[in-house]
C-alpha cells in the first residue's frame, strides 16, 4: 500500500543515511522507488543497498523516455544492478520504443510501470490529453502497472475502471504535492508513493507509522471495512 | 556541426576507452552528448572526464521528463559535475516543470535543449502531434535549442522556419537510424548528433573525418557554397 520514494538527494547524500532510512521504514513499506538524482549521486550499487536493507522490491524511477535501443541498454544496466521494476513514460509511444523496452523487460523479469498522468500542472498541457490512450497503451504492452497521481482522484477512478484488476495503479503526489495519505487508495490506487513526507521527516519511522495509520483509517472509512 | 554521442555502454565500458575516443575525435567535434547509460555506468565524473579530454561542451542527455523539483535537483547534480547543457522533453509541459527547470538552468548557466520530435516510429503516436506547440514552448521558455531528428527533414525545415535563427537545432538519427551525414544540416539543423557510426567504428578518428567530409560535401551541394 506504501512505496517510499528515495528522491531527496540532499538529505540522503550519505549512503548510511539511505540504509538507516530503509531499515527504519521497511516494516511499513511495500517497496522503494529510487529517483534519478540518488542513482547518479550514489551509483547503481544503491539499488542493491536498498534491496538488501529492506528485503523489498526496488522500482527505478528514471522516467525512461527514449528510443527503444537506449531504453533497453539502460534497462540492462539497472537489471544487472538488481532492480525489480522501472518507470517509463507512455507518451514516448509503442513502436520502436515501449515495444522494445517491454520485450526486454519481460525477458529480464523486470516490471514496467507506465506514466499515464503526472502531479504537476504542466501534465495537463500534453500528457493528460492522451490519458485514455496511454491507459490503452499500458494494456496493449502488458505493463505491470500505471502511474497516476494522488492529486487527481478522478483519473485514478477512470484508470481503475479501464484497467480492471489486471494492472496495478501507483500514485505519487501525497504530502508535499497536496494529496493526503489514503486519498489515492480510496480512489482505486494500489500503492501510494510517498517521498519527502517520510525522507525529510526528523523521525522517518514515526512518519511512516503515522502515514500507514492514516491510510488504514481513510480506507476503513471509504470502503466501510479495514 | 558535429556532436559525438557517447551512448554505447558496451563498447565504452572502460573509462580509458571514453578518453581515447574523445581525444581522437575532438578536432572534428563541436561537442559531446553523454547518455544516461554511460552516466550510470561511470558516474557523474565522466562529464568532467569528457570535458577535460576534449575542451568541448558536454550535453547531458537524461531526456528529463519529471516534475520541476526533481528536474531541478538533477540539474544541480550535473551542473556541479561540469555539464554545459541538458536535454529535456517538451512534452512534460511548462507549468511547475519546464518553467522551474529553465529558471534554475539560467541561474546555473546551463543550456536547455528541448525534444520536439524523435527518430523512432513511436514519436508519431503522441509527440509529433504536438510538434508545433513544442516549438512554441521552446520559444516561450527561452530554450537554447530544440532536438529534431535527422530522419525528419521536413520537421527540421518547419522548426527553422518557426524558430528563425534565435534557437539552435540539434539532430540525432544519423547513421544507424537512417539519415546520412549532412542531411539534417541541409534541412536547416545546426548540429548533427552522431553516435554509433563513430563510437562503434574500428577507427573512430577515421570515421569522424569521413563524416565531417561527407557533411561538408553535402552542405556545399545543397547550399551552393562551402
mmCIF file of N, CA, C and O in Angstrom, chain B residues 37 49 55 69 77 83 122 137 160 170 186 195 199-201 212 224:
data_model
loop_
_atom_site.group_PDB
_atom_site.id
_atom_site.type_symbol
_atom_site.label_atom_id
_atom_site.label_comp_id
_atom_site.label_asym_id
_atom_site.label_seq_id
_atom_site.Cartn_x
_atom_site.Cartn_y
_atom_site.Cartn_z
ATOM 1 N N UNK B 37 22.959 5.815 -19.886
ATOM 2 C CA UNK B 37 23.633 4.562 -19.571
ATOM 3 C C UNK B 37 25.088 4.781 -19.189
ATOM 4 O O UNK B 37 25.582 4.235 -18.193
ATOM 5 N N UNK B 49 35.506 14.167 -17.177
ATOM 6 C CA UNK B 49 36.481 13.408 -17.969
ATOM 7 C C UNK B 49 36.385 13.795 -19.447
ATOM 8 O O UNK B 49 37.393 14.065 -20.104
ATOM 9 N N UNK B 55 38.055 19.550 -24.308
ATOM 10 C CA UNK B 55 37.876 21.008 -24.284
ATOM 11 C C UNK B 55 36.643 21.435 -25.084
ATOM 12 O O UNK B 55 36.639 22.489 -25.734
ATOM 13 N N UNK B 69 10.619 20.078 -9.393
ATOM 14 C CA UNK B 69 11.537 19.919 -8.259
ATOM 15 C C UNK B 69 12.563 18.818 -8.503
ATOM 16 O O UNK B 69 13.735 18.961 -8.149
ATOM 17 N N UNK B 77 22.932 18.509 -9.679
ATOM 18 C CA UNK B 77 23.973 17.476 -9.657
ATOM 19 C C UNK B 77 24.842 17.532 -10.908
ATOM 20 O O UNK B 77 26.070 17.498 -10.832
ATOM 21 N N UNK B 83 28.466 19.888 -16.416
ATOM 22 C CA UNK B 83 27.685 19.857 -17.658
ATOM 23 C C UNK B 83 27.475 21.268 -18.212
ATOM 24 O O UNK B 83 27.366 22.234 -17.455
ATOM 25 N N UNK B 122 7.455 5.468 -32.939
ATOM 26 C CA UNK B 122 6.501 5.808 -31.883
ATOM 27 C C UNK B 122 6.382 7.307 -31.617
ATOM 28 O O UNK B 122 5.415 7.744 -30.987
ATOM 29 N N UNK B 137 6.743 26.209 -27.217
ATOM 30 C CA UNK B 137 7.220 26.081 -25.833
ATOM 31 C C UNK B 137 8.700 26.453 -25.762
ATOM 32 O O UNK B 137 9.128 27.188 -24.863
ATOM 33 N N UNK B 160 13.062 25.350 -38.327
ATOM 34 C CA UNK B 160 13.880 26.513 -38.678
ATOM 35 C C UNK B 160 12.991 27.701 -39.033
ATOM 36 O O UNK B 160 13.261 28.843 -38.642
ATOM 37 N N UNK B 170 19.330 20.702 -33.020
ATOM 38 C CA UNK B 170 20.214 19.540 -32.853
ATOM 39 C C UNK B 170 19.510 18.319 -33.435
ATOM 40 O O UNK B 170 18.365 18.037 -33.068
ATOM 41 N N UNK B 186 21.542 20.318 -44.110
ATOM 42 C CA UNK B 186 20.938 20.875 -45.329
ATOM 43 C C UNK B 186 19.473 21.251 -45.120
ATOM 44 O O UNK B 186 18.962 22.170 -45.750
ATOM 45 N N UNK B 195 26.304 9.020 -33.060
ATOM 46 C CA UNK B 195 26.839 8.130 -32.042
ATOM 47 C C UNK B 195 27.535 6.923 -32.620
ATOM 48 O O UNK B 195 28.721 6.964 -32.930
ATOM 49 N N UNK B 199 31.273 5.804 -32.490
ATOM 50 C CA UNK B 199 31.738 5.159 -31.251
ATOM 51 C C UNK B 199 31.938 3.652 -31.393
ATOM 52 O O UNK B 199 32.674 3.055 -30.619
ATOM 53 N N UNK B 200 31.280 3.027 -32.370
ATOM 54 C CA UNK B 200 31.489 1.589 -32.553
ATOM 55 C C UNK B 200 32.356 1.303 -33.790
ATOM 56 O O UNK B 200 32.510 0.147 -34.179
ATOM 57 N N UNK B 201 32.906 2.347 -34.381
ATOM 58 C CA UNK B 201 33.779 2.158 -35.553
ATOM 59 C C UNK B 201 35.135 1.595 -35.105
ATOM 60 O O UNK B 201 35.608 1.931 -34.018
ATOM 61 N N UNK B 212 32.747 14.102 -41.322
ATOM 62 C CA UNK B 212 32.955 15.552 -41.462
ATOM 63 C C UNK B 212 33.068 15.934 -42.954
ATOM 64 O O UNK B 212 32.457 16.905 -43.406
ATOM 65 N N UNK B 224 25.210 25.413 -52.202
ATOM 66 C CA UNK B 224 25.916 26.009 -53.333
ATOM 67 C C UNK B 224 27.208 26.687 -52.937
ATOM 68 O O UNK B 224 27.791 27.420 -53.725
#
